[in-house]
Coordinates of C-alpha atoms in Angstrom, one line a residue:
M7 CA 11.2 15.7 22.1
N8 CA 8.8 15.9 19.1
L9 CA 9.9 16.0 15.5
F10 CA 9.4 19.8 15.1
E11 CA 11.7 20.5 18.1
L12 CA 14.3 18.1 16.7
G13 CA 14.2 19.9 13.4
K14 CA 14.3 23.2 15.1
N15 CA 17.5 22.3 16.8
V16 CA 19.1 21.4 13.5
I17 CA 18.0 24.8 12.1
L18 CA 19.4 26.6 15.2
V19 CA 22.8 25.0 14.7
L20 CA 22.9 26.0 11.0
E21 CA 21.8 29.6 11.7
E22 CA 24.3 29.9 14.5
H23 CA 27.0 29.3 12.0
G24 CA 25.7 31.9 9.5
H25 CA 23.5 29.8 7.3
Q26 CA 19.9 30.0 6.3
A27 CA 17.7 27.0 7.1
Y28 CA 14.0 26.2 6.8
F29 CA 11.6 23.4 7.1
V30 CA 10.4 22.5 3.6
G31 CA 8.1 20.4 1.5
G32 CA 5.7 17.8 2.8
F33 CA 6.6 18.7 6.4
V34 CA 5.2 22.2 6.0
R35 CA 2.2 21.0 4.0
D36 CA 1.3 18.4 6.7
V37 CA 1.8 21.0 9.6
L38 CA -0.6 23.4 7.8
L39 CA -3.1 20.5 7.3
D40 CA -2.7 19.3 10.9
R41 CA -1.8 15.9 9.6
P42 CA 0.6 13.5 11.4
I43 CA 4.3 14.2 10.6
Q44 CA 6.1 11.3 9.0
D45 CA 9.5 12.9 8.4
I46 CA 11.4 16.1 8.4
D47 CA 13.1 17.9 5.4
I48 CA 15.2 21.0 5.9
C49 CA 16.7 23.1 3.1
T50 CA 19.7 25.3 3.8
S51 CA 22.2 27.6 2.2
A52 CA 25.0 25.5 3.8
L53 CA 26.9 23.2 1.5
P54 CA 26.8 19.5 2.2
D55 CA 30.4 19.5 3.5
E56 CA 29.6 22.3 5.9
V57 CA 26.5 20.5 7.2
I58 CA 28.7 17.4 7.9
T59 CA 31.1 19.3 10.0
L60 CA 28.4 20.8 12.2
F61 CA 26.7 17.6 13.4
E62 CA 28.1 14.5 15.1
H63 CA 26.1 11.8 13.3
V64 CA 25.6 12.5 9.6
I65 CA 24.9 10.0 6.7
P66 CA 25.8 11.2 3.2
T67 CA 22.6 9.7 1.7
G68 CA 22.5 11.8 -1.5
I69 CA 25.5 14.1 -1.2
Q70 CA 25.9 14.4 -5.0
H71 CA 22.5 16.1 -5.0
G72 CA 23.2 18.1 -1.9
T73 CA 21.4 15.9 0.6
V74 CA 22.7 14.5 3.9
T75 CA 20.8 12.9 6.7
V76 CA 21.4 14.3 10.2
M77 CA 20.6 11.8 13.0
I78 CA 19.2 13.5 16.1
E79 CA 18.1 11.3 19.0
G80 CA 17.7 8.5 16.6
A81 CA 15.5 10.5 14.2
P82 CA 16.6 11.0 10.6
I83 CA 16.4 14.6 9.4
E84 CA 17.2 15.2 5.7
V85 CA 19.1 18.4 5.1
T86 CA 19.5 19.6 1.5
T87 CA 21.4 22.5 0.1
F88 CA 19.4 25.1 -1.9
R89 CA 19.7 23.9 -5.5
T90 CA 18.4 24.1 -9.0
E91 CA 18.1 21.2 -11.4
E92 CA 18.7 21.1 -15.2
G93 CA 18.6 18.8 -18.2
Y94 CA 16.2 16.1 -17.0
L95 CA 17.0 12.6 -18.5
D96 CA 14.3 10.2 -19.5
H97 CA 11.6 12.4 -18.0
R98 CA 12.9 11.5 -14.6
R99 CA 16.4 12.5 -13.4
P100 CA 18.2 15.8 -13.6
S101 CA 21.5 15.7 -15.5
S102 CA 23.0 18.4 -13.3
V103 CA 22.4 20.0 -10.0
S104 CA 23.7 23.5 -9.1
F105 CA 23.8 24.8 -5.5
V106 CA 22.3 28.3 -5.0
T107 CA 21.9 30.7 -2.1
S108 CA 18.2 31.7 -2.7
L109 CA 15.3 30.0 -0.9
K110 CA 12.9 31.0 -3.6
E111 CA 15.1 29.6 -6.4
D112 CA 15.2 26.3 -4.5
L113 CA 11.5 26.2 -4.1
L114 CA 11.0 26.9 -7.8
R115 CA 12.3 23.4 -8.7
R116 CA 9.7 21.6 -6.7
D117 CA 6.6 19.8 -8.1
F118 CA 3.4 21.0 -6.6
S119 CA 2.5 24.3 -5.0
M120 CA 1.5 22.7 -1.7
N121 CA 4.9 21.1 -1.5
A122 CA 6.8 24.3 -2.3
M123 CA 6.4 26.2 0.9
A124 CA 9.0 26.7 3.6
M125 CA 8.7 27.5 7.3
D126 CA 11.3 28.9 9.7
K127 CA 11.9 27.8 13.2
D128 CA 9.4 30.4 14.5
R129 CA 6.7 28.9 12.2
N130 CA 6.6 31.8 9.7
I131 CA 5.6 30.6 6.3
Y132 CA 7.4 31.4 3.0
D133 CA 5.0 30.8 0.2
Y134 CA 6.0 32.1 -3.3
F135 CA 3.8 29.9 -5.4
Q136 CA 0.3 30.0 -3.9
G137 CA 0.7 26.8 -1.9
S138 CA -1.5 28.0 1.0
E139 CA -4.2 28.9 -1.5
A140 CA -4.0 25.4 -3.0
L141 CA -4.4 23.9 0.4
E142 CA -7.3 26.1 1.2
N143 CA -9.0 25.2 -2.1
K144 CA -8.0 21.5 -1.7
V145 CA -6.6 21.4 -5.2
I146 CA -3.3 20.1 -6.6
T147 CA -1.5 22.7 -8.7
T148 CA 2.1 22.8 -10.0
V149 CA 4.9 25.3 -9.3
G150 CA 4.9 27.2 -12.6
Q151 CA 3.7 25.6 -15.8
A152 CA 2.4 22.1 -15.4
F153 CA 3.7 21.2 -18.8
E154 CA 7.3 22.0 -17.7
R155 CA 7.0 20.1 -14.4
F156 CA 5.8 16.9 -16.0
S157 CA 8.3 17.1 -18.9
E158 CA 11.0 17.2 -16.2
D159 CA 9.8 14.2 -14.2
A160 CA 7.0 11.8 -15.3
L161 CA 6.8 10.2 -11.9
R162 CA 5.1 13.5 -10.8
I163 CA 2.0 12.2 -12.6
M164 CA 1.7 9.3 -10.2
R165 CA 2.6 11.6 -7.3
A166 CA -0.3 13.9 -8.2
I167 CA -2.7 11.0 -8.3
R168 CA -1.3 9.6 -5.0
F169 CA -1.8 13.0 -3.3
S170 CA -5.4 13.1 -4.5
A171 CA -5.9 9.8 -2.8
Q172 CA -4.1 10.7 0.4
L173 CA -5.6 14.2 0.8
G174 CA -9.0 14.0 -1.0
F175 CA -7.9 16.9 -3.2
T176 CA -9.0 17.5 -6.8
I177 CA -6.4 18.0 -9.5
S178 CA -6.5 21.2 -11.5
E179 CA -7.5 21.1 -15.2
D180 CA -4.2 22.3 -16.5
V181 CA -2.4 19.6 -14.5
I182 CA -4.7 16.9 -15.8
H183 CA -4.1 18.1 -19.4
S184 CA -0.4 17.8 -18.9
M185 CA -0.7 14.4 -17.2
I186 CA -2.5 13.2 -20.3
H187 CA 0.1 14.6 -22.6
F188 CA 3.0 13.0 -20.7
R189 CA 1.3 9.8 -19.6
E190 CA 3.2 7.5 -21.9
S191 CA 6.5 8.9 -20.4
L192 CA 5.5 7.1 -17.2
E193 CA 6.8 3.9 -18.8
L194 CA 10.3 5.4 -18.7
V195 CA 10.1 5.5 -14.9
A196 CA 11.4 2.4 -13.0
I197 CA 8.5 0.1 -12.2
E198 CA 9.6 0.1 -8.6
R199 CA 8.9 3.8 -8.3
T200 CA 5.5 3.6 -10.0
A201 CA 4.7 0.6 -7.8
A202 CA 5.7 2.5 -4.6
E203 CA 3.2 5.2 -5.5
W204 CA 0.5 2.7 -6.3
M205 CA 1.0 0.9 -2.9
K206 CA 0.6 4.3 -1.1
I207 CA -2.6 4.9 -3.0
M208 CA -4.0 1.5 -1.9
D209 CA -3.3 2.5 1.7
S210 CA -4.8 6.0 1.3
P211 CA -8.1 7.3 2.7
Y212 CA -9.5 8.2 -0.7
P213 CA -8.5 5.5 -3.2
N214 CA -11.5 6.2 -5.5
Q215 CA -10.0 9.6 -6.2
A216 CA -6.9 7.9 -7.7
I217 CA -8.9 5.5 -9.7
H218 CA -11.0 8.3 -11.1
Y219 CA -7.9 10.1 -12.3
L220 CA -6.3 7.0 -13.7
I221 CA -9.4 6.5 -15.8
Q222 CA -9.9 10.2 -16.7
T223 CA -6.3 10.5 -18.0
K224 CA -6.6 7.0 -19.7
I225 CA -3.4 5.9 -17.9
H226 CA -5.4 2.8 -17.0
Q227 CA -5.5 1.9 -20.8
E228 CA -2.3 3.3 -22.1
V229 CA 0.4 2.8 -19.4
Y230 CA 1.9 -0.4 -18.1
P231 CA 1.2 -2.1 -15.7
F232 CA -2.2 -0.4 -15.3
R233 CA -3.4 -1.5 -18.7
C234 CA -3.3 -5.0 -17.3
I235 CA -6.3 -4.2 -15.1
A236 CA -8.0 -1.5 -17.2
R237 CA -11.4 -3.2 -17.0
Q238 CA -11.0 -4.0 -13.3
L239 CA -10.3 -0.3 -12.5
E240 CA -13.5 0.7 -14.4
L241 CA -15.6 -1.9 -12.6
V242 CA -14.4 -1.0 -9.0
Q243 CA -15.0 2.7 -9.6
K244 CA -18.7 2.2 -8.7
F245 CA -17.8 0.9 -5.2
S246 CA -16.6 3.0 -2.3
L247 CA -13.2 1.6 -1.3
S248 CA -12.7 3.9 1.7
G249 CA -14.4 1.5 4.1
L250 CA -12.3 -1.4 3.0
E251 CA -9.0 -2.5 4.6
P252 CA -6.1 -2.1 2.2
I253 CA -5.8 -5.9 1.6
E254 CA -9.6 -6.0 0.8
R255 CA -9.1 -3.3 -1.8
W256 CA -6.5 -5.5 -3.5
G257 CA -8.9 -8.4 -3.4
L258 CA -11.9 -6.5 -4.8
L259 CA -9.8 -4.9 -7.6
L260 CA -8.1 -8.1 -8.8
T261 CA -11.3 -10.1 -8.9
A262 CA -13.6 -7.4 -10.3
E263 CA -13.4 -9.0 -13.7
E264 CA -13.2 -12.7 -13.0
Q265 CA -13.1 -13.5 -16.8
D266 CA -9.7 -11.8 -17.1
M267 CA -7.6 -13.2 -14.2
D268 CA -4.5 -13.3 -16.5
G269 CA -4.4 -9.5 -16.5
A270 CA -4.8 -9.4 -12.7
Y271 CA -2.0 -11.8 -12.1
S272 CA 0.2 -9.9 -14.6
F273 CA -0.4 -6.7 -12.8
L274 CA 0.4 -8.3 -9.4
A275 CA 3.5 -9.9 -10.8
S276 CA 4.8 -6.6 -12.1
L277 CA 4.8 -4.9 -8.7
T278 CA 7.6 -5.0 -6.2
L279 CA 5.5 -6.3 -3.3
T280 CA 7.1 -8.0 -0.4
K281 CA 6.8 -11.8 -0.5
K282 CA 4.5 -11.7 2.5
M283 CA 2.2 -9.1 1.0
K284 CA 2.1 -10.9 -2.4
N285 CA 1.2 -14.1 -0.7
Q286 CA -1.6 -12.4 1.3
V287 CA -3.1 -10.9 -1.8
L288 CA -2.9 -14.2 -3.8
L289 CA -4.5 -16.1 -0.9
L290 CA -7.4 -13.6 -0.8
V291 CA -7.8 -13.7 -4.5
E292 CA -7.8 -17.5 -4.4
N293 CA -10.5 -17.5 -1.7
L294 CA -12.7 -15.0 -3.6
L295 CA -12.5 -17.1 -6.7
R296 CA -13.3 -20.3 -4.8
Y297 CA -16.2 -18.8 -2.8
P298 CA -17.8 -16.1 -5.0
T299 CA -21.3 -16.3 -3.5
I300 CA -20.5 -16.3 0.2
T301 CA -22.0 -13.1 1.7
L302 CA -23.0 -14.3 5.2
L303 CA -21.1 -16.2 7.9
Q304 CA -23.7 -18.9 7.9
D305 CA -23.1 -19.5 4.2
L306 CA -19.9 -21.3 5.1
S307 CA -19.7 -24.9 6.2
A308 CA -17.9 -25.7 9.4
F309 CA -15.1 -27.2 7.4
E310 CA -14.8 -24.1 5.2
L311 CA -14.8 -21.8 8.2
Y312 CA -12.2 -23.9 10.0
H313 CA -9.8 -23.7 7.0
L314 CA -10.4 -20.0 6.2
G315 CA -9.9 -18.7 9.8
V316 CA -10.8 -15.3 11.2
E317 CA -9.0 -12.9 8.9
N318 CA -9.7 -14.7 5.6
T319 CA -13.4 -15.2 6.5
F320 CA -13.8 -11.6 7.5
H321 CA -12.2 -10.2 4.3
L322 CA -14.1 -12.8 2.0
I323 CA -17.5 -11.9 3.3
R324 CA -17.0 -8.2 3.3
I325 CA -15.8 -8.1 -0.3
N326 CA -18.5 -10.5 -1.6
H327 CA -21.2 -8.6 0.2
L328 CA -20.0 -5.3 -1.3
K329 CA -19.9 -6.9 -4.8
T330 CA -23.4 -8.3 -4.4
N331 CA -25.2 -5.6 -2.4
G332 CA -23.1 -2.5 -2.9
T333 CA -22.7 -2.1 0.9
L334 CA -20.4 -3.6 3.6
P335 CA -22.0 -6.2 5.9
N336 CA -22.6 -5.6 9.6
L337 CA -19.8 -8.1 10.5
S338 CA -16.9 -7.8 13.0
K339 CA -13.9 -10.0 13.4
Q340 CA -15.1 -10.8 16.9
V341 CA -18.3 -12.3 15.5
V342 CA -16.2 -14.5 13.1
Q343 CA -14.0 -15.5 16.0
E344 CA -17.0 -16.5 18.1
G345 CA -18.2 -18.6 15.2
I346 CA -14.9 -20.4 15.0
M347 CA -14.9 -21.0 18.8
K348 CA -18.2 -22.9 18.5
L349 CA -16.6 -25.4 16.1
P350 CA -15.9 -28.9 17.6
L351 CA -12.3 -28.5 16.4
K352 CA -10.4 -25.2 16.1
K353 CA -7.0 -26.4 14.8
E354 CA -5.3 -29.5 13.6
T355 CA -3.3 -30.0 16.8
G356 CA -6.6 -30.4 18.6
L357 CA -7.4 -33.6 16.8
A358 CA -7.5 -36.4 19.4
L359 CA -5.7 -38.8 17.1
K360 CA -2.1 -38.1 16.0
G361 CA -0.4 -39.2 12.9
H362 CA 2.1 -41.5 14.6
E363 CA -0.8 -43.1 16.5
M364 CA -2.6 -43.8 13.2
A365 CA 0.6 -45.4 11.7
L366 CA 1.0 -47.6 14.7
Y367 CA -2.6 -48.6 14.8
L368 CA -2.7 -49.5 11.1
Q369 CA 0.8 -50.8 11.2
K370 CA 1.8 -48.7 8.2
E371 CA 4.9 -46.7 7.4
P372 CA 4.4 -42.9 7.8
G373 CA 3.9 -41.1 4.5
K374 CA 1.7 -38.7 2.5
W375 CA -1.3 -40.8 3.5
I376 CA -1.1 -39.5 7.1
G377 CA -1.8 -35.8 6.1
E378 CA -4.6 -36.9 3.8
T379 CA -6.2 -39.1 6.5
I380 CA -5.9 -36.3 9.1
E381 CA -7.8 -34.0 6.7
S382 CA -10.5 -36.7 6.3
L383 CA -10.8 -37.0 10.1
I384 CA -11.0 -33.3 10.6
R385 CA -13.8 -33.0 8.0
A386 CA -15.7 -35.8 9.7
V387 CA -15.4 -34.2 13.1
L388 CA -16.5 -30.8 11.8
E389 CA -19.4 -32.3 9.9
G390 CA -20.6 -34.2 13.0
K391 CA -19.9 -37.7 11.6
V392 CA -17.7 -38.6 14.5
S393 CA -16.8 -37.1 18.0
N394 CA -13.3 -35.8 18.6
N395 CA -12.1 -38.6 20.9
Q396 CA -9.5 -41.2 20.2
E397 CA -11.6 -44.3 20.5
E398 CA -14.3 -43.1 18.1
L399 CA -11.7 -41.7 15.7
L400 CA -9.9 -45.1 15.6
Q401 CA -13.2 -46.8 14.8
Y402 CA -14.0 -44.2 12.1
L403 CA -10.5 -44.8 10.7
T404 CA -11.0 -48.5 10.7
N405 CA -14.2 -48.1 8.7
L406 CA -12.5 -45.6 6.4
V407 CA -9.7 -48.1 5.6
K408 CA -12.2 -50.9 5.1
L409 CA -14.2 -48.8 2.7
E410 CA -11.1 -47.9 0.7
D411 CA -10.1 -51.6 0.5
E412 CA -13.6 -52.5 -0.8
N413 CA -13.4 -49.8 -3.5
E414 CA -10.0 -51.0 -4.8

């Protein structure tokens, strides 16, 4: 059963018990845009306690704000009581929530016109704030006065920029003016929330849109952590990022101004990236700084190609080629893989001489020297100085030790 049908079943149960219920928000927007549906939000006249009694599996995810999560066939469906919000704190959180019985009153509290539409189980649309018109014109407008919406919640500034990157929409002039007015309020928002919006931007189809608006509103100069990479944002604006993989966008951005890597590292450190993601970005940045002129596969030595591997080589060449030539190279991961397969040695375990065999042959205690010696032998094999067979490697090792003794 698809997500729409699962949500429809929830609405049917609510209606059967005398309540109003509608699909709402991003679900409706994405249905009208024929975009993939990520999750389902339903608004209802039923109070949270009433919703809980109607379904077998319910999680009280935000019951104080009227939201519970109904689990249907393993799918989470957020169900929220019609509500209004008042007295926003720190340009972010409402100080009070009041439950109401009017769909229109509930939609009035939402941020953007395209997110303030509702749809019933029969796909009839309820649009009180020109949301359909905004979608048709591909423009981001607010529900009511933009000044009021951003005074309530400063995170909406980043949401507007993120939606422009995800949908390729422009932002209306009145919205931009209000974003400029309230930009410094963004620093009152938890960095985790701002970072989450930024990471979605970096995964979006139109990241240049976001960069354009960060610069136009001067958020890139005035708001932390973006002011850490103000110059980098200005420099990458001239490149089309859409053809880059998300990890490549990070690499290009953070190395765009190589004279100011402190700012790039400060920006990266400020974000709540997973350890895995942060390590991937740092490794790519390190490679880009180490090999800034590599734009072709043949520019790499066998030893460099061996150590970089397929993914790192692919990303490195694409970013450097874009920086140098303004275009992406005609290069595939398969071509890089084929290049690595031609190497006389593909991985360390393929070396014909093992560490314990070296220790036994040289009658030395195992230690740090084994790793260093293995690296020397790998380089020698890849550079064609010795064949990858045990007898030749032992002879090469003997000569290596002899040379070291002579130099002492």
